[in-house]
XYZ file of C-alpha atoms in Angstrom:
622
model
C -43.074 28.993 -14.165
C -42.996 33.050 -14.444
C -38.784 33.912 -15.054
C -38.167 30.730 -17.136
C -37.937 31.918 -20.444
C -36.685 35.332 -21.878
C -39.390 38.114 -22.179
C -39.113 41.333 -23.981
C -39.768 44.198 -21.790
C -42.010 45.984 -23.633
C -44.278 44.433 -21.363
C -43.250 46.201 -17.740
C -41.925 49.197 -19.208
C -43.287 52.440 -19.916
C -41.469 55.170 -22.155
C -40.805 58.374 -21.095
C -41.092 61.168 -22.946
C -37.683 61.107 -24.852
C -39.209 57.388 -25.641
C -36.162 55.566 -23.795
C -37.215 53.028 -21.240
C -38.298 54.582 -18.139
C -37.662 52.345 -14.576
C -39.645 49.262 -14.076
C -41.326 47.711 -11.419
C -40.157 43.999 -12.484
C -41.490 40.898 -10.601
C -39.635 39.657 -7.589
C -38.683 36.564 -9.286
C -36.670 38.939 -11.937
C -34.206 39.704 -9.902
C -30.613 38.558 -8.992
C -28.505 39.300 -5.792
C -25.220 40.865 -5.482
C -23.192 41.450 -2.581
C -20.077 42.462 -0.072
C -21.425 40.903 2.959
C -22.064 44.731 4.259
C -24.917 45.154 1.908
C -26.561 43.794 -0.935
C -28.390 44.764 -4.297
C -30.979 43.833 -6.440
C -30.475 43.365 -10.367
C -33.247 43.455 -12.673
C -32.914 40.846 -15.647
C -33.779 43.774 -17.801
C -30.827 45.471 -16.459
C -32.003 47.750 -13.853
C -30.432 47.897 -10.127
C -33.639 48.985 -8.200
C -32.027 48.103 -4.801
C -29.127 48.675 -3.018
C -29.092 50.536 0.381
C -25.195 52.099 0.746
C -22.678 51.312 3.441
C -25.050 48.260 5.324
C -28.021 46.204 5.142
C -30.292 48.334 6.561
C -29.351 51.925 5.691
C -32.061 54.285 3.805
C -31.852 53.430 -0.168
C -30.583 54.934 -3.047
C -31.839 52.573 -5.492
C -35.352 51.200 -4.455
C -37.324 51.120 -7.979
C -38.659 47.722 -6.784
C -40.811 49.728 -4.108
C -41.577 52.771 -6.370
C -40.316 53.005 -10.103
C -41.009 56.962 -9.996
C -39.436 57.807 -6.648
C -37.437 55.072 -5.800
C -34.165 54.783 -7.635
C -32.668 52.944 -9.782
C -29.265 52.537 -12.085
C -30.203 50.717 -15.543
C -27.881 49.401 -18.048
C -29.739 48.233 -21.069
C -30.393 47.852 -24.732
C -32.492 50.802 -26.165
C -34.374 48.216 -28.328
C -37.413 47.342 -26.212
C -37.219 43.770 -28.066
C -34.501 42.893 -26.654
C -34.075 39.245 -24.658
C -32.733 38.716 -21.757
C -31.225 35.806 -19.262
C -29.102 35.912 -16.211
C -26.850 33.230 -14.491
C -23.935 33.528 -11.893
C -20.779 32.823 -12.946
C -20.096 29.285 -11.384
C -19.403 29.233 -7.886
C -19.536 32.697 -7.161
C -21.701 36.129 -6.518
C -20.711 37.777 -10.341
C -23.454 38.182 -11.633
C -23.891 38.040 -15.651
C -27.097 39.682 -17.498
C -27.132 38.987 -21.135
C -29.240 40.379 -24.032
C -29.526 39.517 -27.059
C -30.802 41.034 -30.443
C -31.009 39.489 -34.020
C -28.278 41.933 -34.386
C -25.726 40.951 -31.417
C -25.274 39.698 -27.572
C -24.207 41.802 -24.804
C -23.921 40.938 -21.296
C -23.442 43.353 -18.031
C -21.032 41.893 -15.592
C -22.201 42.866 -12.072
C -20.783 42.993 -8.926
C -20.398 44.263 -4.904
C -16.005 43.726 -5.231
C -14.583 41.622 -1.942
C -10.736 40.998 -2.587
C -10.597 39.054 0.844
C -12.240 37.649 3.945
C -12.217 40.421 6.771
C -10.358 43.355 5.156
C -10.455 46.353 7.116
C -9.497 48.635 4.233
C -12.791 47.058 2.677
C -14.570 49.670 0.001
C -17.746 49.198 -0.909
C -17.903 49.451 -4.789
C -20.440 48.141 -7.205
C -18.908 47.465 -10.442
C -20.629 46.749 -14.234
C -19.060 46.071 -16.730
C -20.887 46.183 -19.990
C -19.282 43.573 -22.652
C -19.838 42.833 -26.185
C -20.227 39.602 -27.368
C -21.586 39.044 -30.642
C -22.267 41.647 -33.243
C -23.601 45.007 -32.091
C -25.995 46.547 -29.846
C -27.108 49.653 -28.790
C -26.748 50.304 -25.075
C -27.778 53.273 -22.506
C -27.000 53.531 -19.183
C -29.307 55.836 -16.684
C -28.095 56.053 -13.090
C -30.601 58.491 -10.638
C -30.166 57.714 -7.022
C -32.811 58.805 -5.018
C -31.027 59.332 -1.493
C -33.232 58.418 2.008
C -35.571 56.551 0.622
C -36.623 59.348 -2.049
C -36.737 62.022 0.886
C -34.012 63.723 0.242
C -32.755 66.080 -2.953
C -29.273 65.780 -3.756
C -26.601 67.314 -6.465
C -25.636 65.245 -9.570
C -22.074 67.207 -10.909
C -19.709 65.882 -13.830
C -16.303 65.237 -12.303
C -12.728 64.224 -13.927
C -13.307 60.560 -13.124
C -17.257 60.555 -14.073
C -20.139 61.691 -11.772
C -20.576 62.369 -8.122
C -23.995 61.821 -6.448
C -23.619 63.266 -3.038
C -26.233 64.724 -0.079
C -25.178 65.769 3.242
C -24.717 61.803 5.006
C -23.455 60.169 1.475
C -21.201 60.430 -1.325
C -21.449 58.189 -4.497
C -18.831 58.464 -7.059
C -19.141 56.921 -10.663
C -15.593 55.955 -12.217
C -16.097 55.673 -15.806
C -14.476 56.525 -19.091
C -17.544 56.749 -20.982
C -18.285 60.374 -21.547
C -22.112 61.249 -19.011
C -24.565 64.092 -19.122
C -26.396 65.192 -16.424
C -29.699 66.624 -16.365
C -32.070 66.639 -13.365
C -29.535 65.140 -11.422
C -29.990 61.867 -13.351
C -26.788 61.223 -15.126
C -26.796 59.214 -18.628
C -24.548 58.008 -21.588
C -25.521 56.050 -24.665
C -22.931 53.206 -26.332
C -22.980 51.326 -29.572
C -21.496 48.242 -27.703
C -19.734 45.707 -30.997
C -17.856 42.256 -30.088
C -14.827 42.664 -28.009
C -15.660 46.129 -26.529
C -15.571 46.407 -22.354
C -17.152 49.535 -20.893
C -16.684 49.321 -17.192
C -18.600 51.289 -14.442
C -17.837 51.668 -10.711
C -19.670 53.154 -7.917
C -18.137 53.927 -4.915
C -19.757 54.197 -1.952
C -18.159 57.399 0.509
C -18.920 60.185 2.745
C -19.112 63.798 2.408
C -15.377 64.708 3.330
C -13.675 61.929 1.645
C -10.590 62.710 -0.351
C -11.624 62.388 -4.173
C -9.835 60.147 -6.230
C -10.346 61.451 -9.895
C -8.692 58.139 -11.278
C -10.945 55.317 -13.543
C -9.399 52.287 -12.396
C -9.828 49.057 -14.501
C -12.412 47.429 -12.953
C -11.663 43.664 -14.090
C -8.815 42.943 -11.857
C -11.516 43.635 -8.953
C -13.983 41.304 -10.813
C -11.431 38.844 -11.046
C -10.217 38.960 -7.352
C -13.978 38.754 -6.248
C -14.473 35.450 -8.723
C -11.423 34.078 -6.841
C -13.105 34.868 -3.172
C -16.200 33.387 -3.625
C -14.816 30.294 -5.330
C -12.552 29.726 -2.635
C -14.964 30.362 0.142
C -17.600 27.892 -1.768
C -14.357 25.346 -1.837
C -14.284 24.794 1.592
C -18.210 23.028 1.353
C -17.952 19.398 2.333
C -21.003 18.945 0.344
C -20.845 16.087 -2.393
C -24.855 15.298 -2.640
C -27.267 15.112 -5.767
C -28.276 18.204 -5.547
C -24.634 20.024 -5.495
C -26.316 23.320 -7.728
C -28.996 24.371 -5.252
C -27.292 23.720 -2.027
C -24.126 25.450 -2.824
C -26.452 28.572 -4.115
C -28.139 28.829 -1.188
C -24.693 28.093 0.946
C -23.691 31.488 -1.097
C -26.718 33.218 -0.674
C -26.577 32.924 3.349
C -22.949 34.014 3.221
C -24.289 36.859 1.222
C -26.556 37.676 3.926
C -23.843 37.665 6.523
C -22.876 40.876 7.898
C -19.006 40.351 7.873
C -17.304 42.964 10.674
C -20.328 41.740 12.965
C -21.843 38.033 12.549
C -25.210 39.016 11.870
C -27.145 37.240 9.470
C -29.763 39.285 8.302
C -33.079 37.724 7.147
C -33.269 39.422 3.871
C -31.715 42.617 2.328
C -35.175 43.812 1.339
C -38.037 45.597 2.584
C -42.173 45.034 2.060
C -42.110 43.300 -0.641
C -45.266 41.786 -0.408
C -46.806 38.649 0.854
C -49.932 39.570 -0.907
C -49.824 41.674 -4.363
C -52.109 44.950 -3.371
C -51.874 43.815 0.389
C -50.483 45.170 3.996
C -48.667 42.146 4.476
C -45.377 43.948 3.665
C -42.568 43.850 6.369
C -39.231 44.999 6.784
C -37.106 41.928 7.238
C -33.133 43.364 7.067
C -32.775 43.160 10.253
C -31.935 39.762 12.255
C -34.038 37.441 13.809
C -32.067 34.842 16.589
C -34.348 31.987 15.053
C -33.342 32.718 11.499
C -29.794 33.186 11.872
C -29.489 30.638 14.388
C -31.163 27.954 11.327
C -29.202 29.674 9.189
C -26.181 28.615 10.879
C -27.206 24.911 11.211
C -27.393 25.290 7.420
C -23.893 26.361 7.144
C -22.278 24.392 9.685
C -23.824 21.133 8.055
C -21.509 22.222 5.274
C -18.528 22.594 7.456
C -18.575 26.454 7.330
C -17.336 26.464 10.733
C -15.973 29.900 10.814
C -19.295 31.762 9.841
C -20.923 29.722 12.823
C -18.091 31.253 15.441
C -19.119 34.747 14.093
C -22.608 34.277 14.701
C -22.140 32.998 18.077
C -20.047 35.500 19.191
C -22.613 38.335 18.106
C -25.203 36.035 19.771
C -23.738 35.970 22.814
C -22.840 39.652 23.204
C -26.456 39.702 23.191
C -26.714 38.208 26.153
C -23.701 39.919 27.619
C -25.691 43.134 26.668
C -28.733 43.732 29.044
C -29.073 47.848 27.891
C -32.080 46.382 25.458
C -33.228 43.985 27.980
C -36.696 43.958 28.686
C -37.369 41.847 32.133
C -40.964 41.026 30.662
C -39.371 39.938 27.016
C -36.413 37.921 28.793
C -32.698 38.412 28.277
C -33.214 37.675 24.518
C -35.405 39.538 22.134
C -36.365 37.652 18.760
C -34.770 39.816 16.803
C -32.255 42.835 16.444
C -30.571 45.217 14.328
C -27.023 44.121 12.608
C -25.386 46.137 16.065
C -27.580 43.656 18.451
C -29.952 46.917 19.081
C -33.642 47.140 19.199
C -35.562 47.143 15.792
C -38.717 48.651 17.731
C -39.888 51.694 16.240
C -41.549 50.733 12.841
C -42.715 53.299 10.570
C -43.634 53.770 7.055
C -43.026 55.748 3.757
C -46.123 56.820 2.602
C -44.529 58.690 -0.132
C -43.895 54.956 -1.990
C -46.329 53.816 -3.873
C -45.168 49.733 -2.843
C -44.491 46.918 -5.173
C -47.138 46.813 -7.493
C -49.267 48.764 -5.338
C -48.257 46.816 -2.515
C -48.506 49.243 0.672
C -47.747 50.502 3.355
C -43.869 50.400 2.821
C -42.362 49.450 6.067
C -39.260 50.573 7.645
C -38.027 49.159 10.781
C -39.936 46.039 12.545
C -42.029 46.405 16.060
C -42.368 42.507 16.295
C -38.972 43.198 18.098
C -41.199 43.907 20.901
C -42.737 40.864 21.028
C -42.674 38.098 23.411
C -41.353 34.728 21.051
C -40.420 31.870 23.340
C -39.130 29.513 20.834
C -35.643 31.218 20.031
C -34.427 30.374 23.463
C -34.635 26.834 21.808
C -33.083 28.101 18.285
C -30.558 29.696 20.570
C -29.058 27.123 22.304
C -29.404 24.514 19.761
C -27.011 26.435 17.812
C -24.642 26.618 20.232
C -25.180 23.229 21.002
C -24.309 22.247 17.380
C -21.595 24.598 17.278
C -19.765 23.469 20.720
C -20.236 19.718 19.057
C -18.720 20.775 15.760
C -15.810 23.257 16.676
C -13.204 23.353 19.268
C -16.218 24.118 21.885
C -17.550 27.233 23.900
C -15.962 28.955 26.582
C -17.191 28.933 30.970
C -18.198 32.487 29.832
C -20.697 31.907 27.324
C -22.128 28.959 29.307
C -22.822 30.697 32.181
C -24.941 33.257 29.834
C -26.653 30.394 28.560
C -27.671 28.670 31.658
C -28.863 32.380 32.959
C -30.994 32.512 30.240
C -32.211 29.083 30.943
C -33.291 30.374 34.432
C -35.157 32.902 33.062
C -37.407 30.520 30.453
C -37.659 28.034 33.375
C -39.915 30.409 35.223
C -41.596 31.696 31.999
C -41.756 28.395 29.091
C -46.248 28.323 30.394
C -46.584 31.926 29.247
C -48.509 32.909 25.964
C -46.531 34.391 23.328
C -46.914 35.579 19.627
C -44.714 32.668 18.256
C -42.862 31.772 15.378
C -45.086 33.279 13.185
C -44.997 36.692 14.958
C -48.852 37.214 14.428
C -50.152 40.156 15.447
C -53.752 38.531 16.760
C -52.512 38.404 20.282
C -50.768 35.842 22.532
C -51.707 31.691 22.703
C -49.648 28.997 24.210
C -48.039 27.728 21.582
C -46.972 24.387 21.019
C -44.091 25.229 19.112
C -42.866 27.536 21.194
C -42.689 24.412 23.898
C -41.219 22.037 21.617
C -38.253 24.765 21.002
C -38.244 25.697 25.118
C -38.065 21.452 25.367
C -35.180 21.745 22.891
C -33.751 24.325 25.349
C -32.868 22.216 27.993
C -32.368 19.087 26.356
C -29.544 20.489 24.366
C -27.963 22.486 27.753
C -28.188 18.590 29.158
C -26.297 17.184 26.815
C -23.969 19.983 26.875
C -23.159 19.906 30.680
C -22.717 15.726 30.344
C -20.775 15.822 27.226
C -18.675 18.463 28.710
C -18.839 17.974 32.343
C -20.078 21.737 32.189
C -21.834 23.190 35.822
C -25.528 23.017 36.154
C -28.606 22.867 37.540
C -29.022 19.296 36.056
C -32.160 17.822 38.473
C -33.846 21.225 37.629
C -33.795 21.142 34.042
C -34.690 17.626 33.521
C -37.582 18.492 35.658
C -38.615 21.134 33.320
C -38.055 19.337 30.591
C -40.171 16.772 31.328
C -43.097 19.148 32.017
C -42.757 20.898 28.962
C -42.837 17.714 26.952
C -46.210 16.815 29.303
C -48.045 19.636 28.413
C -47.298 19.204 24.391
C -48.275 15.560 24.529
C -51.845 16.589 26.792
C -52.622 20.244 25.783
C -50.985 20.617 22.245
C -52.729 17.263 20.791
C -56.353 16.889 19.600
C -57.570 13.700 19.849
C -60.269 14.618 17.380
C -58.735 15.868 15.092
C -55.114 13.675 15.490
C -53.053 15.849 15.231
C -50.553 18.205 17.421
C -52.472 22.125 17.447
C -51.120 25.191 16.815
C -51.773 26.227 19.983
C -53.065 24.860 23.638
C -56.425 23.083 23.513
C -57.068 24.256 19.934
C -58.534 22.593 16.958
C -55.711 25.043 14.025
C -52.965 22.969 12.167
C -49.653 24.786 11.721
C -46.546 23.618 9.817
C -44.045 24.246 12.097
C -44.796 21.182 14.053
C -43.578 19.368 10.976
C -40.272 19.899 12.637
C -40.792 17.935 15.601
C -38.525 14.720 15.050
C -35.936 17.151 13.327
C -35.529 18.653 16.779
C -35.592 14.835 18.315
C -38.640 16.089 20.361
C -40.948 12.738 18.458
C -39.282 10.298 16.856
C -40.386 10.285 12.917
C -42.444 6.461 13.435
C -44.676 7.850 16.497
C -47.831 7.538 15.615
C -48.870 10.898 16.284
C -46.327 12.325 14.348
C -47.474 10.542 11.087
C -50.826 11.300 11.956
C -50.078 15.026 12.158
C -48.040 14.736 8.987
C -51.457 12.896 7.557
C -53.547 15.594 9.001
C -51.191 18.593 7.377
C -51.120 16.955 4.378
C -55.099 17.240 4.046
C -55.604 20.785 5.234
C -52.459 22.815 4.958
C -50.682 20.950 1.222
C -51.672 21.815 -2.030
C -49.521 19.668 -4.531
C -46.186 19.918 -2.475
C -46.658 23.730 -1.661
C -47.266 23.924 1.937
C -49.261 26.875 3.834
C -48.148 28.057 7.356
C -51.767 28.033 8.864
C -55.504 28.600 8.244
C -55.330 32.466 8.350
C -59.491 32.474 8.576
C -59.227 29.776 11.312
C -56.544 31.204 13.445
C -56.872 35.215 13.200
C -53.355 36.541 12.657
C -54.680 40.314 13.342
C -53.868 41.025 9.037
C -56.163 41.849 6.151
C -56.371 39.040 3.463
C -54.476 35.407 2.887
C -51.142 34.869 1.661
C -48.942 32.630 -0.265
C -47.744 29.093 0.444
C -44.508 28.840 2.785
C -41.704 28.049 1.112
C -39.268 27.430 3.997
C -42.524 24.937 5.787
C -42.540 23.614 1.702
C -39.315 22.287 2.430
C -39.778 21.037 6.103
C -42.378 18.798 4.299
C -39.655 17.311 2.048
C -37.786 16.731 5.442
C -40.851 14.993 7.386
C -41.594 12.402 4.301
C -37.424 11.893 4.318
C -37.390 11.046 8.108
C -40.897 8.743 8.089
C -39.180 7.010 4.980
C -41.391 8.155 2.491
C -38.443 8.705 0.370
C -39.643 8.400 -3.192
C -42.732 11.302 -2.297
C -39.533 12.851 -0.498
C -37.358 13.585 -4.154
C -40.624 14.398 -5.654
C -41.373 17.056 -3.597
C -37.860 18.452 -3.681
C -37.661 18.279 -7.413
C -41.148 19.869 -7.304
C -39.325 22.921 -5.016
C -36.922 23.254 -7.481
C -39.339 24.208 -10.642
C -40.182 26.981 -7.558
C -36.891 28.942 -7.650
C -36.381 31.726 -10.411
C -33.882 31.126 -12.938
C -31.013 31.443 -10.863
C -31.770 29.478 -8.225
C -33.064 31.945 -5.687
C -36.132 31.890 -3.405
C -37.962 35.026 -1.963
C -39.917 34.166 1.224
C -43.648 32.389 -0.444
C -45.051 30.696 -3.432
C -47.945 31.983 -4.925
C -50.741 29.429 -6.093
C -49.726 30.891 -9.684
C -46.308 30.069 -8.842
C -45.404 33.879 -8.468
C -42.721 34.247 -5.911
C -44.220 36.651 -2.848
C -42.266 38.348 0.464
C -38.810 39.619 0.535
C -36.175 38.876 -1.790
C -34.141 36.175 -1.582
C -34.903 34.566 2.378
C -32.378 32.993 4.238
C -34.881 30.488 6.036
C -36.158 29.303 2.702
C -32.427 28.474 1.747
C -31.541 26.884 4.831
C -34.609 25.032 5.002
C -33.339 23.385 1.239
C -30.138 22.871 2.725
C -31.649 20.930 5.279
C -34.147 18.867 3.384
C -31.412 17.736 0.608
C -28.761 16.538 3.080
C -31.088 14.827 5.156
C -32.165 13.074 2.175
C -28.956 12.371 0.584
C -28.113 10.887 3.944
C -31.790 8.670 4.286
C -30.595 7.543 0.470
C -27.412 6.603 1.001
């Protein structure tokens, strides 16, 4: 698989013309995640942060090499001998990332992270901190840092200060704390370092606004490593998991904290931006935003693991959506799919034509107009959360419920219409079956609420509902030909979600027309254990070209052989997942048929989805 052995980068790199390294556009899969649960950044294994958006998720970039090496951004610590090897890992049970290269002549790794010295700390700075540290022999090291603020839209001044650099336009203010002497030129600043065994050069970045009182100090920076080890380690400590597969789960249990927007709730779908689905291809969306379906999963994930107290933060954003009608659109319903990390509309999209795109990858997309769209199924996602969270905590309050049943009102008198789906295609509306499996779930779970709790409600109404819904998947979402449930109504067009059917107790995992849908996936939509979404050329998603295998539907497969008890094919394909991820772990949204990891970078839905698939089967193994 592409990531699994040490490459020189000769390969990606170009020289410029003082024959240093220039910034490279390095695959998705080269790339390790670093966080403060406000924002996130991207780090190269040849050294190179080429993404990192200051103060939140989803503010412009300063760093965004990954999208355009030229114009984009980046802040590169690495060995000026383009020879050079290099691996990453995390150290264990944390964010910390370590990228180490290695010469003939000696080792060197750069420590990287976002610091967090606590949970919810409202004197919270966000600083990014390297440390570069020698390790065997010597090497020769270089450090380049040239924000490009807004996306590359902006100019901005570069100045030598007492405690380093300060990068600084008229919304932001970056200062670099360093002792290593810089030079500025072109408002790139720079320093070279002949890095033996036992040396520590330390680098931090702090993230401000124009007006901020300057502190020309240079802290050391290890004490805030060290106090960021000890937060994620005790956070991860709190997992009840004690499975086979300990590694990947708890990874992905940190890499959906990571995605967590702390002060808020919001879980974010990915901290990136269109990176592609298809190298050279439009199918490049921006995905830091947060979708109810995602997050809500997301949260299953986490609560499985007894994080109970990320689940109450979701919630509570989640249901000041409700609370909220300002963004309400009666024709959308009193939920939208998705929002911005404030509960706000995404709508709005638009892109930066300036970018050349990953790899040629355009148009770069900012913002997401699928907000607008009409996706039935997370009034299902929506309340099953809460459903699992009122059965797993100390329960929800008569406030929240009452928001829930008045959004169950609402889909009672609108669960027939067409939407765009799960899949947010942009080929126009069809009944989807999916979406009536999740508005099924709907109900069923506010049912066993209101008994299990003695809650108020409309109980004769929504069995009645519920009981229609479920009719019209069993006549108009099956093909009797073709023996299998249908993407949509009265359609002949496979789709992978369905594979979640018994997960959601809609089907139990021996009817017969769940296996046979299973059967029926398996011979259109599987290739190996790589699963594809859909037909693309058999269901018109209104996109140019095809795309990559699913990764998050890859795993749903792994769950649907665990719960028909094909348990041997069940590790197989999990193990097979595995040989998927990059070298630490991490999963961007698709597999290519190469193997080459496609979409944003890493995805929360293909983490939870692993979470899901391993305990299940840990659980079906005993």
């Amino acid at each position: 698989m592409p990531g699994n052995t040490p490459s020189p980068h000769s390969a990606d790199d170009s020289a410029d013309d003082a024959g240093r390294p220039a910034a490279s556009s390095r695959a998705i899969s080269d790339h390790g995640l670093i966080g403060d649960m406000r924002s996130a950044a991207l780090v190269a294994d040849d050294g190179t942060v080429d993404w990192f958006c200051p103060g939140r998720f989803d503010a412009p970039s300063v760093f965004g090499a990954i999208l355009d090496p030229d114009r984009g951004g980046h802040w590169r610590i690495g060995p000026t001998d383009p020879e050079a090897t290099s691996r990453q890992f995390y150290l264990p049970d944390t964010n910390v990332l370590v990228t180490r290269f290695a010469t003939a002549s000696g080792v060197v790794e750069v420590w990287d992270a976002m610091i967090v010295e606590r949970a919810h700390d409202t004197e919270h700075r966000q600083r990014l901190v390297r440390n570069v540290v020698g390790v065997r022999g010597s090497l020769d090291m270089r450090c380049e840092i040239s924000p490009q603020f807004d996306y590359g839209r902006r100019p901005h001044r570069a100045d030598i200060s007492g405690h380093g650099a300060v990068f600084s336009d008229e919304r932001t203010v970056l200062s670099l704390h360093t002792p290593v002497a810089l030079r500025v030129v072109d408002a790139t600043a720079s320093a070279e370092m002949t890095v033996t065994v036992g040396d520590e050069y330390e680098f931090m970045l702090v993230v401000g606004s124009p007006g901020d009182e300057q502190d020309d100090s240079v802290p050391s920076t290890r004490p805030l490593i060290d106090a960021t080890v000890a937060f994620w380690q005790g956070w991860l400590r709190q997992s009840q998991y004690r499975g086979r597969w300990r590694e990947a789960v708890h990874r992905s249990a940190l890499v959906l904290k990571l995605l967590t927007h702390e002060p808020t709730g919001a879980v974010i779908a990915a901290p990136t931006t269109s990176l592609p689905e298809v190298l050279g291809g439009e199918r490049n969306w921006d995905y830091r935003h947060v979708w109810v379906r995602d997050a809500a999963f997301s949260m299953y994930a986490l609560l499985r693991l007894g994080f109970i107290e990320e689940a109450r933060g979701f919630i509570n954003w989640l249901m000041s959506r409700l609370e909220d009608r300002a963004h309400c659109d009666d024709s959308l319903g009193p939920l939208r799919s998705m929002y911005d990390i404030d509960g706000n509309t995404t709508s709005g999209e638009f892109t930066l034509d300036h970018w050349r795109g990953h790899r040629d990858s355009t148009p770069v997309r900012v913002r997401n107009d699928a907000a607008d769209q009409l996706q039935l199924d997370v009034y299902g996602e929506l309340i099953d959360s809460v459903y699992l969270y009122d059965k797993h905590s100390d329960g929800i309050g008569y406030d929240d419920w009452s928001r829930l049943t008045g959004a169950a009102d609402w889909l009672a008198e609108n669960w027939r219409r067409p939407d765009e789906g799960i899949w947010e295609t942009r080929g126009g509306r069809r009944e989807h079956t999916y979406s009536r499996v999740m508005s099924w779930v709907a109900f069923e779970r506010l049912l066993r609420m209101a008994r299990s709790r003695g809650l108020p409600g409309d109980l004769p109404q929504w069995m009645r509902v519920k009981d229609e819904i479920a009719a019209s998947v069993f006549s108009d979402g099956w093909n009797d030909e073709l023996g299998a449930f249908t993407q949509y109504s009265h359609s002949d067009v496979l789709d992978s979600s369905l594979l979640l059917m018994p997960a959601v107790k809609f089907v139990s995992p021996s009817d017969p027309r769940f296996r046979s849908t299973v059967a029926a996936i398996e011979r259109e939509l599987v290739t190996d254990t790589l699963v594809f979404r859909y037909h693309a050329a058999r269901s018109p998603d209104g996109l140019n070209g095809e795309e990559g295998t699913f990764s998050m539907c890859s795993f749903w497969y792994v769950e649907a052989l665990t719960r028909t008890g094909r348990l041997d094919e069940a590790k197989l394909a999990l193990e097979k997942m595995f040989t998927y991820a990059n070298p630490l772990g991490l999963y961007a949204e698709e597999v290519g048929l190469n193997g080459a990891q496609l979409g944003n970078f890493p995805q929360a839905f293909t983490h939870f989805s692993l979470i899901s698939a391993a305990v299940n089967l840990d659980r079906a193994i005993g």
